Coordinates of C-alpha atoms and ligand atoms in Angstrom, one line a residue:
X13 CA -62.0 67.6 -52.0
X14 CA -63.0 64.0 -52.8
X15 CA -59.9 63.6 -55.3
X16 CA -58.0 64.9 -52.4
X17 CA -59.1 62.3 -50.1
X18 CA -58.6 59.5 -52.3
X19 CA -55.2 61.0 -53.3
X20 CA -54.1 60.8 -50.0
X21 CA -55.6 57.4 -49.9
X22 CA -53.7 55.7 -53.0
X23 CA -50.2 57.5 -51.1
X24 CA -51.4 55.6 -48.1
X25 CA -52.1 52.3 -49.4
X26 CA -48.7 52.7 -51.7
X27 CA -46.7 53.6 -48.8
X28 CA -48.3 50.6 -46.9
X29 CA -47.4 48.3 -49.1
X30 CA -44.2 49.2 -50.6
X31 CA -42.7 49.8 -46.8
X32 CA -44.4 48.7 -43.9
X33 CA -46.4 46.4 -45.1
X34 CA -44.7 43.6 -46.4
X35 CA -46.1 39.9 -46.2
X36 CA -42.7 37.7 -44.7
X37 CA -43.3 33.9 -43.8
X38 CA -41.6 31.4 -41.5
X39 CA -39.7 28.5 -41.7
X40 CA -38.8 26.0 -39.2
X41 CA -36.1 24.3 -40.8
X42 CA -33.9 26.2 -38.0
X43 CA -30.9 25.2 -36.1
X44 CA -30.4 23.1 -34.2
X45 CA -33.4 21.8 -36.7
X46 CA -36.5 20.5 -34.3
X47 CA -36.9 16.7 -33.7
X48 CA -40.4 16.8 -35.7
X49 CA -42.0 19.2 -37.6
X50 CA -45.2 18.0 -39.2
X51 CA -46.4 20.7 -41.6
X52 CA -50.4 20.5 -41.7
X53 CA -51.3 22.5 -45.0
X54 CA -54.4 25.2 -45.0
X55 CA -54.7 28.7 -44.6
X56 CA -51.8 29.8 -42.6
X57 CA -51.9 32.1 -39.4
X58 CA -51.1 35.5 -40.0
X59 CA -49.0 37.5 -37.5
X60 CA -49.8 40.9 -37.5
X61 CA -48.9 43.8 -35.4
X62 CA -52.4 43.4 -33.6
X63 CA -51.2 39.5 -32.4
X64 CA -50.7 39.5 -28.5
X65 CA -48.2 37.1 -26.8
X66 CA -50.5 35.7 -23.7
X67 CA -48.8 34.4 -21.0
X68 CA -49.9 32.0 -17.7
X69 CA -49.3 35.0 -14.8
X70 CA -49.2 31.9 -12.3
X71 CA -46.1 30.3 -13.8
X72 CA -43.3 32.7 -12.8
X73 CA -40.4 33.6 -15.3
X74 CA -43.4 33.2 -18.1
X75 CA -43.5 37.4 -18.5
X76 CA -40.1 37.5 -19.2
X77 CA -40.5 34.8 -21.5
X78 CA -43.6 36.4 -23.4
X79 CA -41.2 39.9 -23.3
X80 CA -38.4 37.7 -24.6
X81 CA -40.8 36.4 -27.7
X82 CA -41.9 39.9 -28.1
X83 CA -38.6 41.6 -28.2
X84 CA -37.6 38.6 -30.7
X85 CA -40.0 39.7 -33.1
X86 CA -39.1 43.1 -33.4
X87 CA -35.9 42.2 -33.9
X88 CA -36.5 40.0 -36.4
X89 CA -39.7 41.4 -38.3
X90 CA -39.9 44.7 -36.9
X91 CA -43.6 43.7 -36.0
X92 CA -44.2 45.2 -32.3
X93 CA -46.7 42.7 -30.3
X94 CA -47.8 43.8 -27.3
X95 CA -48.1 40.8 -24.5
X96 CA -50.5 40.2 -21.8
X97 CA -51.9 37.4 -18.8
X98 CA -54.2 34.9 -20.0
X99 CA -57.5 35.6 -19.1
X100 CA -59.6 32.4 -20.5
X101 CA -61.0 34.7 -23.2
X102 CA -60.0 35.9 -26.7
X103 CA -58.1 33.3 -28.4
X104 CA -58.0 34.4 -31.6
X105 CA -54.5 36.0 -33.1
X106 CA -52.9 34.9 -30.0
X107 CA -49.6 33.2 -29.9
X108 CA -50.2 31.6 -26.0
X109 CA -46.9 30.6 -23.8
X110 CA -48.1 28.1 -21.4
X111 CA -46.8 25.5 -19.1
X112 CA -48.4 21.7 -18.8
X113 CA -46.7 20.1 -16.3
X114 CA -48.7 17.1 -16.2
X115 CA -48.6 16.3 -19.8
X116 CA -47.3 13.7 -21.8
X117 CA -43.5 15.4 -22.5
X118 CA -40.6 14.1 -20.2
X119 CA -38.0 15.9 -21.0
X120 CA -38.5 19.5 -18.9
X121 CA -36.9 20.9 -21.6
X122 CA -38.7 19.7 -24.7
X123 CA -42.0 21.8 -25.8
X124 CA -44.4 21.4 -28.6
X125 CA -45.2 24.3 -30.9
X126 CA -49.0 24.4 -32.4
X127 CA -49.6 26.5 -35.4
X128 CA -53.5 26.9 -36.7
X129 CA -55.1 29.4 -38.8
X130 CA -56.4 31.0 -35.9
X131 CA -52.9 31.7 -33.7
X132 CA -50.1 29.9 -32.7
X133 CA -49.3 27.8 -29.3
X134 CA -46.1 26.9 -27.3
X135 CA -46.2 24.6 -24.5
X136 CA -43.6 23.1 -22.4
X137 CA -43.5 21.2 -18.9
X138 CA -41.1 23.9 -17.9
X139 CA -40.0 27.8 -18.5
X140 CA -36.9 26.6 -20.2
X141 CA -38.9 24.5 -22.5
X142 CA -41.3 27.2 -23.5
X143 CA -38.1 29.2 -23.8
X144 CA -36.1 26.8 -26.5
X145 CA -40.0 27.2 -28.2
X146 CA -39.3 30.9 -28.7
X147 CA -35.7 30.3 -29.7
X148 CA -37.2 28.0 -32.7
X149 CA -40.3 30.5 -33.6
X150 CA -37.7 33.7 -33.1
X151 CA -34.9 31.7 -35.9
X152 CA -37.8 30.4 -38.5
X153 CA -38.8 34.1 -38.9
X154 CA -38.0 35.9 -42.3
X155 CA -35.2 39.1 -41.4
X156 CA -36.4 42.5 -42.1
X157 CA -39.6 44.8 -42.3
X158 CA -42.9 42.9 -42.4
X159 CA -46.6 43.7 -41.9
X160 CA -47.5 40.9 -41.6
X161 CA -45.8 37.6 -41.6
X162 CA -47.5 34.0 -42.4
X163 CA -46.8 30.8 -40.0
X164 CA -47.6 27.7 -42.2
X165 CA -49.9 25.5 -39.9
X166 CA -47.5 23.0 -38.3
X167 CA -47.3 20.9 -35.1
X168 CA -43.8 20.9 -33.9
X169 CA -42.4 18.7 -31.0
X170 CA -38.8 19.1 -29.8
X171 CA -36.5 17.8 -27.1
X172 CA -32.9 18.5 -26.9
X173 CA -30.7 14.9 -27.2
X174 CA -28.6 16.4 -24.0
X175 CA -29.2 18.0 -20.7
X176 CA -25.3 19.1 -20.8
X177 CA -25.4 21.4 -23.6
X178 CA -21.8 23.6 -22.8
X179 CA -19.7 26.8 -24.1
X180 CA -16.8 27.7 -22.7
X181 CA -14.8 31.0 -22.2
X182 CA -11.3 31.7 -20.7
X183 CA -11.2 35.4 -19.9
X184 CA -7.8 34.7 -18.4
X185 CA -5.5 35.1 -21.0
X186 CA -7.4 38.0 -22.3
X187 CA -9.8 39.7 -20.6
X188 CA -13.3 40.2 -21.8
X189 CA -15.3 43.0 -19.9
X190 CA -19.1 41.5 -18.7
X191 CA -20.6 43.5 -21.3
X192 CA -19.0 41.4 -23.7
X193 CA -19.8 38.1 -21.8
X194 CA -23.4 39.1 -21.7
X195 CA -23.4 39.2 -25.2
X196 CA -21.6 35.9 -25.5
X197 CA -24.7 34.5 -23.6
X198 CA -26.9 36.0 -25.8
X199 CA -25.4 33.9 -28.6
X200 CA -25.2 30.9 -26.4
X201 CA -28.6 31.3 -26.1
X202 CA -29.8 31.5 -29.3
X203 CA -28.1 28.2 -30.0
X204 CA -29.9 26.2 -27.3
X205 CA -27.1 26.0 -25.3
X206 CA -27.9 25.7 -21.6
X207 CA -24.5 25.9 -19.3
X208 CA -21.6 28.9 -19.7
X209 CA -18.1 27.8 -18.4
X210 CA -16.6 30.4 -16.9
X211 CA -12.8 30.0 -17.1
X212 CA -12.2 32.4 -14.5
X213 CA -8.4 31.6 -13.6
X214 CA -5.0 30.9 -15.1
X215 CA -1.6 31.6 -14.6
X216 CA -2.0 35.1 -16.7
X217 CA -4.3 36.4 -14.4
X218 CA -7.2 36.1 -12.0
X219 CA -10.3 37.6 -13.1
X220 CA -12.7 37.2 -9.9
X221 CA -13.1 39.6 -7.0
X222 CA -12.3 37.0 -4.1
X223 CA -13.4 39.6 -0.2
X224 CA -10.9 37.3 1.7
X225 CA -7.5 37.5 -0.3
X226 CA -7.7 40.6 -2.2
X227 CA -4.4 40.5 -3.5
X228 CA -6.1 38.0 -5.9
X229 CA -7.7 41.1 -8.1
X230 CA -5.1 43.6 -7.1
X231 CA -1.9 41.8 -7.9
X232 CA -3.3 39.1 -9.3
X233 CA -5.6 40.2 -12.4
X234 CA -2.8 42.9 -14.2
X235 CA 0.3 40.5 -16.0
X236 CA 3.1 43.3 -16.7
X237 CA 3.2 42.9 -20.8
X238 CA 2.3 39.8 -22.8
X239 CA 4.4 38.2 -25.5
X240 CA 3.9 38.9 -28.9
X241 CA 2.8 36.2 -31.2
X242 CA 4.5 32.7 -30.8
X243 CA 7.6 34.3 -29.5
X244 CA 7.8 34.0 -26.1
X245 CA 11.3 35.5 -25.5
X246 CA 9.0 38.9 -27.0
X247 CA 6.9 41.5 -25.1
X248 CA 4.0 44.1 -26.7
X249 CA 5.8 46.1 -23.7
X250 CA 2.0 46.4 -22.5
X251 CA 0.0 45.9 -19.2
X252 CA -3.2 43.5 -19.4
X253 CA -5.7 43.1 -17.0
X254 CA -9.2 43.1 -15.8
X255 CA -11.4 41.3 -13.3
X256 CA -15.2 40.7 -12.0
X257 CA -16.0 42.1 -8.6
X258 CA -18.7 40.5 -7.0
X259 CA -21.3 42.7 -7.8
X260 CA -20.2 41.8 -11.7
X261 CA -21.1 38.1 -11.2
X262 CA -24.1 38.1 -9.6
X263 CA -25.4 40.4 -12.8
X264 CA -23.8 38.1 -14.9
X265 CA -25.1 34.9 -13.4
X266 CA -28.7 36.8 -13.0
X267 CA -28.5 37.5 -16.9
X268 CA -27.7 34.0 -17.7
X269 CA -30.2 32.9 -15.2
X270 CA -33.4 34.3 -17.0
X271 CA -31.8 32.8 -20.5
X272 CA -32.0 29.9 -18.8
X273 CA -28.3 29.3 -18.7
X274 CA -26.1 28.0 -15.8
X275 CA -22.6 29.5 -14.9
X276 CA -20.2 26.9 -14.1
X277 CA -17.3 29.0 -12.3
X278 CA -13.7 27.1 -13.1
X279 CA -11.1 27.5 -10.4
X280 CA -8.0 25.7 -12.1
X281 CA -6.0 23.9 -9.5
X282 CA -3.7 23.5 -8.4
X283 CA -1.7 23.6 -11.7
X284 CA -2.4 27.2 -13.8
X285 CA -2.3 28.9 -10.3
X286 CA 0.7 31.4 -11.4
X287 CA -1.4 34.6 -10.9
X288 CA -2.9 33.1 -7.6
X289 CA 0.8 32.6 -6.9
X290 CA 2.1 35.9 -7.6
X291 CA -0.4 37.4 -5.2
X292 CA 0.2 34.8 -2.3
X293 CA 3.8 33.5 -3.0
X294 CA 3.3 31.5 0.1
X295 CA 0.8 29.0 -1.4
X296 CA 3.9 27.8 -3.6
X297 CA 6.5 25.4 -2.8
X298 CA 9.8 27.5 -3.1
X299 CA 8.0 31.1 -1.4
X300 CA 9.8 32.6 -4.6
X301 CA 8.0 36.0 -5.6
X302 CA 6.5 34.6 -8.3
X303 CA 4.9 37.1 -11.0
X304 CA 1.3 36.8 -13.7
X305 CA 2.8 34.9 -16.6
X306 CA 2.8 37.2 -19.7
X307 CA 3.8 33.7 -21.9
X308 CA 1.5 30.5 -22.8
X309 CA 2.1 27.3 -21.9
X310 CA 2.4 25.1 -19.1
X311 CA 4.7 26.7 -16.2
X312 CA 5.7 24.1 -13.2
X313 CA 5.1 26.5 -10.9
X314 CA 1.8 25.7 -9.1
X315 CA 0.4 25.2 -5.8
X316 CA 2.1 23.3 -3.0
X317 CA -0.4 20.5 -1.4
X318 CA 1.8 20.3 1.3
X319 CA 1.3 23.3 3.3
X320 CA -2.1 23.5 5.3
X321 CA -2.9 27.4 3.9
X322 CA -3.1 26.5 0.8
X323 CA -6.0 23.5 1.7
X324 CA -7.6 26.8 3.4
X325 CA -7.1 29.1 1.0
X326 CA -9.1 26.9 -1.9
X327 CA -11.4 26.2 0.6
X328 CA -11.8 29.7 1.8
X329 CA -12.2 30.8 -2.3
X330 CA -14.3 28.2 -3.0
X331 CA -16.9 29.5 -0.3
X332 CA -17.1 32.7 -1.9
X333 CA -17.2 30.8 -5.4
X334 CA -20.3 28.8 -4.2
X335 CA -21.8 32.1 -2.5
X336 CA -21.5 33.7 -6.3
X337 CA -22.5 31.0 -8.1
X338 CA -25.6 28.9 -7.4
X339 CA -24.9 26.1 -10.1
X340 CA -24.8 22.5 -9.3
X341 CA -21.4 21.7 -10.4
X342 CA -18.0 23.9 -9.5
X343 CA -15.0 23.0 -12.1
X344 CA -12.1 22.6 -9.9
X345 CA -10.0 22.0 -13.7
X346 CA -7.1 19.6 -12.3
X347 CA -5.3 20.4 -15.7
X348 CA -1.6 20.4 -16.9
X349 CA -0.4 19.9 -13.2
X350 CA 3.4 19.7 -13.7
X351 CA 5.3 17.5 -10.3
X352 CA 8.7 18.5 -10.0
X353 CA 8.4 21.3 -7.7
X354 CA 6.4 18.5 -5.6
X355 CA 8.6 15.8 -6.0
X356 CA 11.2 18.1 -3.8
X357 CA 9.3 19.9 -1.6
X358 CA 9.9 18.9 2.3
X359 CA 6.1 20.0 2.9
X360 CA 4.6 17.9 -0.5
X361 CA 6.9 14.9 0.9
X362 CA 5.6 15.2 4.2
X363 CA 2.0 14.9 3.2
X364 CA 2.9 12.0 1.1
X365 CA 4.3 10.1 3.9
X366 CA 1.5 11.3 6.4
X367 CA -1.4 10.5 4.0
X368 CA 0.7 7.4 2.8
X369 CA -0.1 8.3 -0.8
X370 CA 2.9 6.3 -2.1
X371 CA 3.1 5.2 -5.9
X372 CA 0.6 2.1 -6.4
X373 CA -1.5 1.0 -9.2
X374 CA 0.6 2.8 -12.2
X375 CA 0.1 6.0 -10.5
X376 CA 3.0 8.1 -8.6
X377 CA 2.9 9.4 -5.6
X378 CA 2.7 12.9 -6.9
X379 CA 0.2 11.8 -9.1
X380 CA -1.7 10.4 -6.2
X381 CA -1.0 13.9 -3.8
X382 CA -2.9 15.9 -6.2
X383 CA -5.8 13.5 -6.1
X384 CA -5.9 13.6 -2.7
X385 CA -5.7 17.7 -2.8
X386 CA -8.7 17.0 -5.4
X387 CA -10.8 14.7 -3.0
X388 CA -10.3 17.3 0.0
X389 CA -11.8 20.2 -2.2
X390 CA -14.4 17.7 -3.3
X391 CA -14.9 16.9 -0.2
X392 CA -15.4 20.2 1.0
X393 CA -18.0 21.0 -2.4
X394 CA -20.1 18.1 -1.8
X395 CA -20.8 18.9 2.2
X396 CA -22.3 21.9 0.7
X397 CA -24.6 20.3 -1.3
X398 CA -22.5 20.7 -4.7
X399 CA -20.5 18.9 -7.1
X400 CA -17.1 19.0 -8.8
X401 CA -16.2 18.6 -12.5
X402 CA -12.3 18.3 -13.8
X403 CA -10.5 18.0 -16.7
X404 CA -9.5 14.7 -17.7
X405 CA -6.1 14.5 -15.8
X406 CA -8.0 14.0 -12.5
X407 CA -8.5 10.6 -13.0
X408 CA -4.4 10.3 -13.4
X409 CA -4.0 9.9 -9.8
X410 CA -7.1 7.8 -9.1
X411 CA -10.6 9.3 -9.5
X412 CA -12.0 11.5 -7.1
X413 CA -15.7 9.2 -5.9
X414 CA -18.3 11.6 -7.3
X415 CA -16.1 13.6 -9.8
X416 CA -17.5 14.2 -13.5
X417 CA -14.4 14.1 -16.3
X418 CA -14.6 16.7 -18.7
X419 CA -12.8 14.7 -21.6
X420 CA -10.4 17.0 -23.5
X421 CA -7.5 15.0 -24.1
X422 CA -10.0 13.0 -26.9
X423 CA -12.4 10.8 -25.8
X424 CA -10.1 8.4 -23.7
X425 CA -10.6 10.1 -20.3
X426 CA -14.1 9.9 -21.2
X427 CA -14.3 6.5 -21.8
X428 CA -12.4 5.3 -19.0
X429 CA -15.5 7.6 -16.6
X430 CA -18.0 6.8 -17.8
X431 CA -17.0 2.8 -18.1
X432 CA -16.3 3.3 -14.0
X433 CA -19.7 4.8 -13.7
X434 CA -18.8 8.1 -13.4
X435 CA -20.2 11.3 -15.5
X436 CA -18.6 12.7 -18.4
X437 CA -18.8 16.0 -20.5
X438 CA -17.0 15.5 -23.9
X439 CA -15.0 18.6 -24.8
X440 CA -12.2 16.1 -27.2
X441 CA -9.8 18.8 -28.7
X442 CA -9.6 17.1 -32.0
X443 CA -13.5 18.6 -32.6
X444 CA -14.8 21.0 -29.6
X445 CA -11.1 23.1 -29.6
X446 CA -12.6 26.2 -31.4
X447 CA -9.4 28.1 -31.0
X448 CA -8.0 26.0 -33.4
X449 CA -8.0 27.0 -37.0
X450 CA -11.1 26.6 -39.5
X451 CA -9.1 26.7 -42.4
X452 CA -5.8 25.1 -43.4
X453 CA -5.3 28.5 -45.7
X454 CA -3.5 29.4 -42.5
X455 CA -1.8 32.7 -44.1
X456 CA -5.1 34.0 -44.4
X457 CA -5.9 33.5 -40.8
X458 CA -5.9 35.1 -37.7
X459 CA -3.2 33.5 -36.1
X460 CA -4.3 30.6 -34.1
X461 CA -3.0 28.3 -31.8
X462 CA -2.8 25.5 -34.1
X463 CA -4.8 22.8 -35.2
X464 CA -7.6 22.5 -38.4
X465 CA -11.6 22.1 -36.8
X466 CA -13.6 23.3 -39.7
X467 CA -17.8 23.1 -39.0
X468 CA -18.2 19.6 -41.1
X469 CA -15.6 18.4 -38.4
X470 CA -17.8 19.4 -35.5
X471 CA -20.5 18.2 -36.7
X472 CA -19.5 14.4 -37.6
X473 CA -18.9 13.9 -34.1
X474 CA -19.9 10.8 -32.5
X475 CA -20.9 11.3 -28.9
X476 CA -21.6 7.9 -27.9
X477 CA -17.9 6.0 -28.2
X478 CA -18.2 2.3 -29.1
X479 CA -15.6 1.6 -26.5
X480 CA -18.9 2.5 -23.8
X481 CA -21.7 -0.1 -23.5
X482 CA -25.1 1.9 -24.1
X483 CA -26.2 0.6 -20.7
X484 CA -23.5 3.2 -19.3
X485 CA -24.6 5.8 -22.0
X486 CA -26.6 7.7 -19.2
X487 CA -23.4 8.9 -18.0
X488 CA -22.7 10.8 -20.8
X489 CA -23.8 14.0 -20.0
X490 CA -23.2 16.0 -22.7
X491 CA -20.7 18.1 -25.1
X492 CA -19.2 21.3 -24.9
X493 CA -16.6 23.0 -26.7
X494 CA -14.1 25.7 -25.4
X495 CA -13.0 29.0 -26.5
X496 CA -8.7 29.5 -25.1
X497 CA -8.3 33.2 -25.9
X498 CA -4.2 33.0 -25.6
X499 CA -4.0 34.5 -29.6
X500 CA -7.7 35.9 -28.9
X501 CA -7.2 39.5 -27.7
X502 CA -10.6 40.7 -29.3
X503 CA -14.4 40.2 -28.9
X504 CA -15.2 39.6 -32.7
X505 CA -11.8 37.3 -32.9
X506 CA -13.9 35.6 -30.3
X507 CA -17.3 35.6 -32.3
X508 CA -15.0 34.8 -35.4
X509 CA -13.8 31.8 -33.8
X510 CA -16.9 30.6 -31.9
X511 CA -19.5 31.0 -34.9
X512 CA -20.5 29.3 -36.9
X513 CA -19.0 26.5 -35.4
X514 CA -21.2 27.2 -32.4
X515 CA -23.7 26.2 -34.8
X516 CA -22.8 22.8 -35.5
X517 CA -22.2 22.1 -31.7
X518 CA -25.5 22.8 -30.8
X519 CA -26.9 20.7 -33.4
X520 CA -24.7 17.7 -32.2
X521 CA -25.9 18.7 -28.1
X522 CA -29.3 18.6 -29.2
X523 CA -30.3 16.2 -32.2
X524 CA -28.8 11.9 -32.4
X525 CA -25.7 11.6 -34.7
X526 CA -28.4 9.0 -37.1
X527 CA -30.4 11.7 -37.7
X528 CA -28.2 14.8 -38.6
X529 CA -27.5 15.4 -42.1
X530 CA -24.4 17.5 -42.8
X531 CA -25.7 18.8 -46.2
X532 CA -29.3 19.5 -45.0
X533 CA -27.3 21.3 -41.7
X534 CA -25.7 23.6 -44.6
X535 CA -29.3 24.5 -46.0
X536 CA -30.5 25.2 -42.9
X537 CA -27.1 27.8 -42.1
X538 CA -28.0 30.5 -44.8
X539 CA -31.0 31.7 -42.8
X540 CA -29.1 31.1 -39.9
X541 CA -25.7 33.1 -40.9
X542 CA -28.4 36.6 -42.1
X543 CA -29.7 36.2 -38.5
X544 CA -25.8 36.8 -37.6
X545 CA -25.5 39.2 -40.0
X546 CA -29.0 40.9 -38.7
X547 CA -27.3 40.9 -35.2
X548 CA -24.3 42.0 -35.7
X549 CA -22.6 39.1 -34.9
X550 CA -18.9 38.5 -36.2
X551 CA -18.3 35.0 -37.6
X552 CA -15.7 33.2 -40.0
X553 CA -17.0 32.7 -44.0
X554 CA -15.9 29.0 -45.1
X555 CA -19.1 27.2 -45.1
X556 CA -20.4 30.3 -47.6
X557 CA -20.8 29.1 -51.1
X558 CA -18.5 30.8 -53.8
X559 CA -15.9 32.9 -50.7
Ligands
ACM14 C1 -7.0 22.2 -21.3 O1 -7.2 22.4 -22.5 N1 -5.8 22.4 -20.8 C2 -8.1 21.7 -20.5
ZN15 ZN1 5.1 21.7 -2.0

């Protein structure tokens, strides 16, 4: 009986050790890599299945964020911690999510990590804080089965460079369903990024559920067949379409929400209006019946200015927009606005001469029409308490007066803002254009739309122009890059083409360009590129050593 017993024993402590419990340790040499981490030497604290999560019940969102750290972990180490309200008592083999809004950190948010032999601390002035804590604790886990993994004693403080830290997506010229776009959030989120733009509308289709013209979705959202490849006299002889009903967006925006991510919804006008065209032909100049583009490019068919319905109409859409979408700014895009149709139309002529919007200081009169079209919608966003953001062309016809530029066309439009005091995202194309290729191998490529951004190019960038004086620096909001999906007709050609360059973005949003080292950044991706691998994630190989 007694051999039995410690039979049974050894296969106990054999099976222990060679499966379940394996010894993993951290590192916090993550990305985007933490402004300090000041290792402190000593016995290190031992996460064990037995660890608890506490969490301040009188902060709210601080549950979720202790069931965010514990679902992290499992992920990661397959170690289960359960998670619980602080009570003032046991301390010991904690790891305790707390907020100090008094304390000495400004930034809401930055957070300091704590790591001693007896359990591990994060603290932030804010939720989102203690949330970009998890994000670095979750990434400086080892991957796999552990039964215990050590955390090195360390005091790390962190604070993100931006408070603009952007991704884009246009589900227009392919549609993503909002399964997918959760997930695309997920990944936004594990790179610090804080804001999701939505690029909800284009001339190949309209993608959001808008109660007042519902032709929008049902004409709007389907293009007939798309063309096939960079021959746009072709067709795949295929419908394509898809959209976002209400109901949709509010999950979506919820989602975000509690990853501490904010949507910003882009209605493109009044340029890349084709779809909204096909479904209200009225809103055009020429009342042709206009049809969803099934080719890319810039079509001069857009919205006509002139006619009083089509003020209403953006007005009327952006009330439901602003109803969906709680987020400070609304991106009215302002992009590739082609004027010929304008420079002919009775009713854009008319409101030239009635708003005396004729050509003066280098701009034209058309130029000047769709700025005022601009200002009116601005107009109408800021009496409701929010703010616009537009591509770089808006400041062609004179600036709208609280506009921020999103600077695509390189860092010009950007420069010109911010030196007249206004905002400014920097989105240049020649780094932040992640639907440009990442190798110059091209044959060995999904066909892209052109272009050669590899990672090291993304992360050299220089956010802070010379041409700006630092005093005007403030302005500079932040960086984002964009995803175009016109040769993007898949979710993992979308993961392909977004990671890992996603990687180096978030690393230029959050850390100063004197401090980022390319070759450390490199390091730093191999643990980085297994937790892609560990989630499933799709991305492109060229940074891998010996591919
Ligand atoms: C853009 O890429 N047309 C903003
Ligand atoms: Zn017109």
């Amino acid at each position: 009986m007694k051999h039995f017993k410690l039979f049974f024993l050894a296969v106990a402590v054999f099976v222990a050790v060679s499966c379940n419990y394996e010894r993993g340790e951290a590192d916090y040499d993550v990305v985007p890599l933490p402004q300090s981490i000041t290792l402190l030497g000593g016995e290190p604290f031992v996460l064990n299945s037995k660890t608890k999560i506490v969490y301040d019940a009188n902060e709210p969102q601080m549950e979720r964020n202790a069931v965010f750290l514990s679902e992290y972990i499992k992920q990661i180490t397959g170690l289960k911690l359960k998670y619980e309200p602080a009570d003032g008592s046991n301390y010991d083999n904690n790891i305790v999510i707390s907020i100090d809004r008094e304390g000495y950190m400004e930034n809401d948010e930055g957070y300091m990590i704590s790591v001693g032999k007896e359990g591990g601390a994060i603290v932030a002035k804010s939720p989102a804080g203690v949330f970009y804590g998890i994000q670095t604790l979750r990434k400086s886990l080892p991957i796999g089965k552990f039964g215990t993994v050590e955390l090195p004693n360390a005091s790390i403080n962190d604070v993100p460079l931006f408070g603009y830290r952007g991704m884009h997506l246009d589900v227009s010229r392919h549609f993503f369903d909002k399964e997918f776009v959760k997930r695309y959030i997920d990944i936004i989120a594990l790179h610090n990024i804080n804001t999701f733009h939505w690029h909800l509308t284009d001339d190949q289709g309209w993608r959001v559920e808008i109660k007042k013209y519902p032709k929008l979705t049902e004409i709007g959202s389907m293009r007939s067949h798309t063309v096939v490849g960079k021959d746009f006299e072709s067709s795949d002889e295929t419908p394509h379409g898809g959209f976002y009903t209400q109901e949709d967006i509010k999950e979506v925006v919820a989602y975000a929400a509690e990853r501490y991510i904010t949507i910003i919804p882009e209605i493109d006008l009044p340029g890349h209006m084709l779809a909204a065209l096909a479904s209200y032909p009225e809103l055009g100049c020429t009342g042709e019946q206009y049809e969803v583009w099934p080719r890319w490019g810039i079509t001069e068919k857009v919205l006509c200015p002139g006619k009083d319905g089509t003020v209403q109409f953006l007005k009327d859409v952006m009330d439901e927009i602003m109803e969906l979408f709680p987020s400070e700014y609304i991106h009215i895009g302002g992009d590739e606005c082609p004027k010929d149709h304008w420079k002919v139309c009775p009713d854009c002529q008319a409101r030239i001469k009635a708003e005396k919007l004729y050509a003066k200081d280098g701009h034209t009169a058309e130029q000047r029409l769709q700025s005022w079209l601009t200002s009116e919608i601005e107009k109408y966003i800021n009496d409701h308490g929010r703010r616009i953001i537009g591509w770089d062309e808006i400041l062609e016809g004179g600036l709208a007066p609280n506009a921020t530029v999103m600077s695509w066309r390189g860092i010009t439009g950007g420069v010109t803002a911010a030196n007249m005091g206004h905002d400014v995202i920097m989105v240049p194309y020649s780094h932040f254009y992640f639907d440009y290729y990442q190798s110059e191998d091209r044959d060995n490529e999904p066909l892209a739309i052109g272009g050669f951004i590899p990672v090291e190019k993304v992360y050299e960038f220089n956010p802070f122009p010379e041409e700006v004086d630092p005093s005007l620096h403030g302005h500079i909001l932040g960086v984002q890059a964009n995803v175009w999906c016109e040769y993007i007709k898949t979710t993992d050609h979308v993961e392909y083409m977004a990671l890992p360059r996603m990687a180096a973005l978030c690393e230029v949003q959050w850390r100063p360009a004197e401090v980022r080292d390319y070759e450390d950044f490199l390091d730093r991706m191999e643990h980085h590129l297994a937790i892609y691998d560990h989630l499933g994630y799709n991305y492109a190989k060229h940074i891998v050593p010996d591919l």
